[in-house]
Structure formats: structure tokens, C-alpha cells
């Protein structure tokens, strides 16, 4: 239905409820001739007379009465829908559908949800944890969290924080296999690889002079989850390059040893991604602002 069609129907309903073209024109803040044009155009499009017009009064035809009853309900529904949108735009309400990485979601987002909901009691959260790259719009998500260097350019990206990686191994593994001193030494070791990491079979570093170093790696274990990979790391299966938000506590407690001092992996950013919209919904804005503030707190990301 076009804008003209809706305007024609709205004018017709107002004429019936006002009892005259003159009264309807006053309520719609239009001239009487414009209101009459709306109704005439509607009748022409339907191919039916809706109103009986005399110099004294207006009355509905039989088809006009049927059309009026349906149209009145439709106009009321549109008005209610518009009011509902206005209410939703005033404060965060409704269901917020999130897509987040599995490990980061478990360790950092899930623990934050109770506080987020306490601040916004009219919101509900539907959170899907998945490390695969999904189509945010096609899958119907409001917000996705991604740990990436290059987020999808078709989406709005707001940086929430930085993810640092550490190369580490358990003391038991190092006692059994020795300690690598340079990235090149990794060729003689078993590594634990994360399936969704780009170029998982080559690890990239920046040496103390600022030069890029790329080394091939191999291993007997590949996994698609950071927490599962951590279990293999703690068990001494191999050397891992893991996010410090996963293994930071293990490094501080001595359960694993950080390797290759002086060689660093380029950090990657953590983004909140959402479809580009002219009017950002309050529920999306509330979540993105909340996570940005939370991740800026000291000690949240290590």
C-alpha cells in the first residue's frame, strides 16, 4: 500500500467519524477540497461508491460500511503500532538478540548479563554463543561481538577493547620437551591450534626490533573452543597461543608459563557490530554502552 493509499483511507475514516467533509478537514488540518479528493480517489481505485452525498448529510453505502469497519480497525492498528515504536524508542525494551564468541561470552558477557538486566528491567536477552561467522542481519541478531582485526564493513563497528595473546605451555610440557627461545624453535614442538583462527598453521610475531616474523607450526590437536583448548594446554598436550582473557589467571598462578619474551603477537580488537540504522534502537545502544564501560574497568581484560 502506498502513502497515498493510506492517506486516502485515513481521510475516508475521518469523514465518516466526523460526519462531514468540513469537520474532517478541520480535524486533519486540510482543505475541504483536498479531503474530498482523497475520498474520490479511494472510490475510483476501489471501483465502488463508499458514501452517499446529499446537500444535507452523508451516509455510508453497503460496501462503504464494510470498508469503513475494516479500515477503522486498520487505522487504529497503525496508530497503536506508531505509539509502540515511540515507546520503544524512549527506553530499552523488548528482546535483545545477541551473538557472541563462545569463550569470551562465557567468561565476560554471561557474567555481565545480570547487572545489565538489573539496569534495564523491561529488557530480555536471547544470547547465542557461537565462534562461527554468521550473517548478523540474515540471522536476525541485534548485536554481535567479534574479536577481529577487520570487522564486516557493511556493519557499524564500535570498539569495546583489546584482546592480547600469549604463547604458553605447562611446566610439565616444558620439562618433557624443552623451552622454545625463538619463534623458529616452535617447528620442533607440538602446538594446539584454534580452528577458526586465520592462518592457524602459521603464527605471526613482531620481534624486539619491530620486524614481522612468521613461522609454520604443527600439532596433533585442533579445537574450535578456547576453554577446551585451555584444558589441553593445562594437561601438557602442547604449546598454545591463547587470549590472555582465557589464560591470564593461569599465567599468574604458575599453572602455565608465558614463552618467547620479546616476541609479541599483534593484538586484535573486540568489537560490537550492529546493522547500520538511521535510528539506533535504545536496547542496542544500552548494551553497547554497557559493555564498553564494563570493559574499560581496571582488571577486566588482562
PDB file of C-alpha atoms in Angstrom, residues 106-252:
ATOM      1  CA  UNK A 106      31.110 -17.462  28.844  1.00  0.00           C
ATOM      2  CA  UNK A 107      33.913 -15.628  30.647  1.00  0.00           C
ATOM      3  CA  UNK A 108      32.955 -11.974  30.148  1.00  0.00           C
ATOM      4  CA  UNK A 109      29.475 -11.430  28.735  1.00  0.00           C
ATOM      5  CA  UNK A 110      27.375 -14.009  30.571  1.00  0.00           C
ATOM      6  CA  UNK A 111      28.613 -12.782  33.995  1.00  0.00           C
ATOM      7  CA  UNK A 112      27.668  -9.219  32.989  1.00  0.00           C
ATOM      8  CA  UNK A 113      24.084 -10.027  31.949  1.00  0.00           C
ATOM      9  CA  UNK A 114      22.551  -9.932  35.470  1.00  0.00           C
ATOM     10  CA  UNK A 115      23.872  -6.412  36.054  1.00  0.00           C
ATOM     11  CA  UNK A 116      22.714  -5.326  32.594  1.00  0.00           C
ATOM     12  CA  UNK A 117      19.200  -6.670  33.184  1.00  0.00           C
ATOM     13  CA  UNK A 118      19.048  -5.057  36.620  1.00  0.00           C
ATOM     14  CA  UNK A 119      19.649  -1.688  34.964  1.00  0.00           C
ATOM     15  CA  UNK A 120      17.035  -2.318  32.269  1.00  0.00           C
ATOM     16  CA  UNK A 121      14.113  -4.242  33.773  1.00  0.00           C
ATOM     17  CA  UNK A 122      11.999  -4.059  30.594  1.00  0.00           C
ATOM     18  CA  UNK A 123      14.586  -5.939  28.533  1.00  0.00           C
ATOM     19  CA  UNK A 124      15.025  -9.648  27.929  1.00  0.00           C
ATOM     20  CA  UNK A 125      18.211 -11.164  26.485  1.00  0.00           C
ATOM     21  CA  UNK A 126      18.483 -14.008  23.978  1.00  0.00           C
ATOM     22  CA  UNK A 127      22.207 -14.780  23.681  1.00  0.00           C
ATOM     23  CA  UNK A 128      23.657 -17.292  21.228  1.00  0.00           C
ATOM     24  CA  UNK A 129      27.260 -18.378  21.771  1.00  0.00           C
ATOM     25  CA  UNK A 130      28.989 -19.406  18.565  1.00  0.00           C
ATOM     26  CA  UNK A 131      32.520 -18.986  17.230  1.00  0.00           C
ATOM     27  CA  UNK A 132      31.440 -19.282  13.593  1.00  0.00           C
ATOM     28  CA  UNK A 133      30.984 -16.170  11.500  1.00  0.00           C
ATOM     29  CA  UNK A 134      27.271 -15.757  10.935  1.00  0.00           C
ATOM     30  CA  UNK A 135      25.338 -13.239   8.866  1.00  0.00           C
ATOM     31  CA  UNK A 136      24.141 -10.826  11.525  1.00  0.00           C
ATOM     32  CA  UNK A 137      21.261  -9.393   9.509  1.00  0.00           C
ATOM     33  CA  UNK A 138      20.101 -12.651   7.939  1.00  0.00           C
ATOM     34  CA  UNK A 139      20.062 -14.429  11.308  1.00  0.00           C
ATOM     35  CA  UNK A 140      18.119 -11.594  12.943  1.00  0.00           C
ATOM     36  CA  UNK A 141      20.658 -10.588  15.616  1.00  0.00           C
ATOM     37  CA  UNK A 142      20.559  -7.103  17.129  1.00  0.00           C
ATOM     38  CA  UNK A 143      24.238  -7.088  18.152  1.00  0.00           C
ATOM     39  CA  UNK A 144      27.221  -9.350  17.592  1.00  0.00           C
ATOM     40  CA  UNK A 145      30.524  -9.289  19.447  1.00  0.00           C
ATOM     41  CA  UNK A 146      33.575 -10.109  17.350  1.00  0.00           C
ATOM     42  CA  UNK A 147      37.271 -10.421  18.134  1.00  0.00           C
ATOM     43  CA  UNK A 148      38.826  -9.418  14.834  1.00  0.00           C
ATOM     44  CA  UNK A 149      41.185  -7.083  13.030  1.00  0.00           C
ATOM     45  CA  UNK A 150      38.781  -6.284  10.229  1.00  0.00           C
ATOM     46  CA  UNK A 151      35.088  -6.344  11.145  1.00  0.00           C
ATOM     47  CA  UNK A 152      32.485  -6.602   8.392  1.00  0.00           C
ATOM     48  CA  UNK A 153      32.410  -3.211   6.672  1.00  0.00           C
ATOM     49  CA  UNK A 154      28.681  -3.499   5.979  1.00  0.00           C
ATOM     50  CA  UNK A 155      28.016  -3.198   9.707  1.00  0.00           C
ATOM     51  CA  UNK A 156      28.575  -0.469  12.261  1.00  0.00           C
ATOM     52  CA  UNK A 157      31.546  -1.413  14.465  1.00  0.00           C
ATOM     53  CA  UNK A 158      32.223   0.029  17.899  1.00  0.00           C
ATOM     54  CA  UNK A 159      35.474  -0.942  19.551  1.00  0.00           C
ATOM     55  CA  UNK A 160      34.997  -2.298  23.065  1.00  0.00           C
ATOM     56  CA  UNK A 161      38.576  -3.201  23.978  1.00  0.00           C
ATOM     57  CA  UNK A 162      41.776  -5.039  23.066  1.00  0.00           C
ATOM     58  CA  UNK A 163      42.486  -8.747  23.071  1.00  0.00           C
ATOM     59  CA  UNK A 164      46.115  -9.730  23.709  1.00  0.00           C
ATOM     60  CA  UNK A 165      47.505 -13.223  23.071  1.00  0.00           C
ATOM     61  CA  UNK A 166      50.211 -15.110  24.911  1.00  0.00           C
ATOM     62  CA  UNK A 167      52.237 -18.130  23.779  1.00  0.00           C
ATOM     63  CA  UNK A 168      52.391 -20.502  26.715  1.00  0.00           C
ATOM     64  CA  UNK A 169      52.833 -24.078  27.872  1.00  0.00           C
ATOM     65  CA  UNK A 170      52.514 -26.041  31.067  1.00  0.00           C
ATOM     66  CA  UNK A 171      55.616 -26.690  33.212  1.00  0.00           C
ATOM     67  CA  UNK A 172      55.170 -30.423  32.597  1.00  0.00           C
ATOM     68  CA  UNK A 173      55.289 -29.973  28.816  1.00  0.00           C
ATOM     69  CA  UNK A 174      58.387 -27.757  29.012  1.00  0.00           C
ATOM     70  CA  UNK A 175      60.168 -30.249  31.260  1.00  0.00           C
ATOM     71  CA  UNK A 176      59.419 -33.008  28.779  1.00  0.00           C
ATOM     72  CA  UNK A 177      60.076 -31.146  25.508  1.00  0.00           C
ATOM     73  CA  UNK A 178      62.248 -28.181  26.389  1.00  0.00           C
ATOM     74  CA  UNK A 179      61.564 -24.438  26.202  1.00  0.00           C
ATOM     75  CA  UNK A 180      61.497 -22.632  22.847  1.00  0.00           C
ATOM     76  CA  UNK A 181      63.636 -19.489  22.855  1.00  0.00           C
ATOM     77  CA  UNK A 182      62.699 -18.053  19.450  1.00  0.00           C
ATOM     78  CA  UNK A 183      59.640 -18.409  17.206  1.00  0.00           C
ATOM     79  CA  UNK A 184      61.697 -20.663  14.913  1.00  0.00           C
ATOM     80  CA  UNK A 185      62.043 -23.199  17.724  1.00  0.00           C
ATOM     81  CA  UNK A 186      58.287 -23.836  17.548  1.00  0.00           C
ATOM     82  CA  UNK A 187      58.877 -26.037  14.494  1.00  0.00           C
ATOM     83  CA  UNK A 188      60.188 -28.731  16.871  1.00  0.00           C
ATOM     84  CA  UNK A 189      57.162 -28.584  19.171  1.00  0.00           C
ATOM     85  CA  UNK A 190      53.541 -29.670  19.210  1.00  0.00           C
ATOM     86  CA  UNK A 191      51.164 -26.723  19.182  1.00  0.00           C
ATOM     87  CA  UNK A 192      47.476 -26.503  19.963  1.00  0.00           C
ATOM     88  CA  UNK A 193      45.567 -24.737  17.209  1.00  0.00           C
ATOM     89  CA  UNK A 194      42.256 -22.931  17.235  1.00  0.00           C
ATOM     90  CA  UNK A 195      40.172 -23.904  14.208  1.00  0.00           C
ATOM     91  CA  UNK A 196      38.604 -20.521  13.438  1.00  0.00           C
ATOM     92  CA  UNK A 197      41.846 -18.573  13.701  1.00  0.00           C
ATOM     93  CA  UNK A 198      43.080 -17.164  10.404  1.00  0.00           C
ATOM     94  CA  UNK A 199      46.317 -18.820   9.211  1.00  0.00           C
ATOM     95  CA  UNK A 200      46.244 -21.280  12.113  1.00  0.00           C
ATOM     96  CA  UNK A 201      49.214 -23.173  10.631  1.00  0.00           C
ATOM     97  CA  UNK A 202      51.420 -20.042  10.688  1.00  0.00           C
ATOM     98  CA  UNK A 203      51.969 -17.924  13.806  1.00  0.00           C
ATOM     99  CA  UNK A 204      52.949 -14.303  13.319  1.00  0.00           C
ATOM    100  CA  UNK A 205      55.098 -12.272  15.693  1.00  0.00           C
ATOM    101  CA  UNK A 206      56.846  -8.921  15.956  1.00  0.00           C
ATOM    102  CA  UNK A 207      60.467  -9.271  17.111  1.00  0.00           C
ATOM    103  CA  UNK A 208      62.251  -6.882  19.527  1.00  0.00           C
ATOM    104  CA  UNK A 209      63.394  -4.728  16.570  1.00  0.00           C
ATOM    105  CA  UNK A 210      59.851  -4.365  15.308  1.00  0.00           C
ATOM    106  CA  UNK A 211      60.200  -6.750  12.381  1.00  0.00           C
ATOM    107  CA  UNK A 212      57.469  -9.191  11.437  1.00  0.00           C
ATOM    108  CA  UNK A 213      58.225 -12.892  11.843  1.00  0.00           C
ATOM    109  CA  UNK A 214      56.044 -15.712  10.509  1.00  0.00           C
ATOM    110  CA  UNK A 215      56.724 -19.323  11.440  1.00  0.00           C
ATOM    111  CA  UNK A 216      54.982 -22.549  10.408  1.00  0.00           C
ATOM    112  CA  UNK A 217      53.606 -24.621  13.262  1.00  0.00           C
ATOM    113  CA  UNK A 218      52.152 -28.091  13.545  1.00  0.00           C
ATOM    114  CA  UNK A 219      50.380 -30.104  16.174  1.00  0.00           C
ATOM    115  CA  UNK A 220      48.171 -33.071  16.875  1.00  0.00           C
ATOM    116  CA  UNK A 221      45.237 -31.160  18.368  1.00  0.00           C
ATOM    117  CA  UNK A 222      42.910 -28.654  16.755  1.00  0.00           C
ATOM    118  CA  UNK A 223      39.826 -27.384  18.572  1.00  0.00           C
ATOM    119  CA  UNK A 224      37.065 -24.863  17.955  1.00  0.00           C
ATOM    120  CA  UNK A 225      36.737 -23.659  21.542  1.00  0.00           C
ATOM    121  CA  UNK A 226      39.163 -21.691  23.694  1.00  0.00           C
ATOM    122  CA  UNK A 227      38.154 -23.258  27.000  1.00  0.00           C
ATOM    123  CA  UNK A 228      38.618 -26.769  25.637  1.00  0.00           C
ATOM    124  CA  UNK A 229      41.986 -25.720  24.239  1.00  0.00           C
ATOM    125  CA  UNK A 230      42.948 -24.432  27.701  1.00  0.00           C
ATOM    126  CA  UNK A 231      42.259 -27.883  29.182  1.00  0.00           C
ATOM    127  CA  UNK A 232      44.656 -29.457  26.679  1.00  0.00           C
ATOM    128  CA  UNK A 233      47.192 -26.742  27.481  1.00  0.00           C
ATOM    129  CA  UNK A 234      46.982 -27.405  31.230  1.00  0.00           C
ATOM    130  CA  UNK A 235      47.288 -31.140  30.585  1.00  0.00           C
ATOM    131  CA  UNK A 236      50.625 -30.608  28.820  1.00  0.00           C
ATOM    132  CA  UNK A 237      49.488 -31.659  25.352  1.00  0.00           C
ATOM    133  CA  UNK A 238      51.256 -28.799  23.610  1.00  0.00           C
ATOM    134  CA  UNK A 239      52.018 -25.090  23.271  1.00  0.00           C
ATOM    135  CA  UNK A 240      49.106 -22.724  22.772  1.00  0.00           C
ATOM    136  CA  UNK A 241      48.722 -19.153  21.644  1.00  0.00           C
ATOM    137  CA  UNK A 242      45.710 -18.153  23.701  1.00  0.00           C
ATOM    138  CA  UNK A 243      43.906 -14.960  24.560  1.00  0.00           C
ATOM    139  CA  UNK A 244      45.018 -13.602  27.910  1.00  0.00           C
ATOM    140  CA  UNK A 245      41.383 -13.254  28.968  1.00  0.00           C
ATOM    141  CA  UNK A 246      41.446 -17.075  28.956  1.00  0.00           C
ATOM    142  CA  UNK A 247      44.936 -17.971  30.262  1.00  0.00           C
ATOM    143  CA  UNK A 248      45.890 -14.797  32.160  1.00  0.00           C
ATOM    144  CA  UNK A 249      44.897 -16.263  35.558  1.00  0.00           C
ATOM    145  CA  UNK A 250      46.803 -19.456  34.741  1.00  0.00           C
ATOM    146  CA  UNK A 251      49.950 -17.495  33.911  1.00  0.00           C
ATOM    147  CA  UNK A 252      49.725 -15.506  37.160  1.00  0.00           C
TER     148      UNK A 252
END
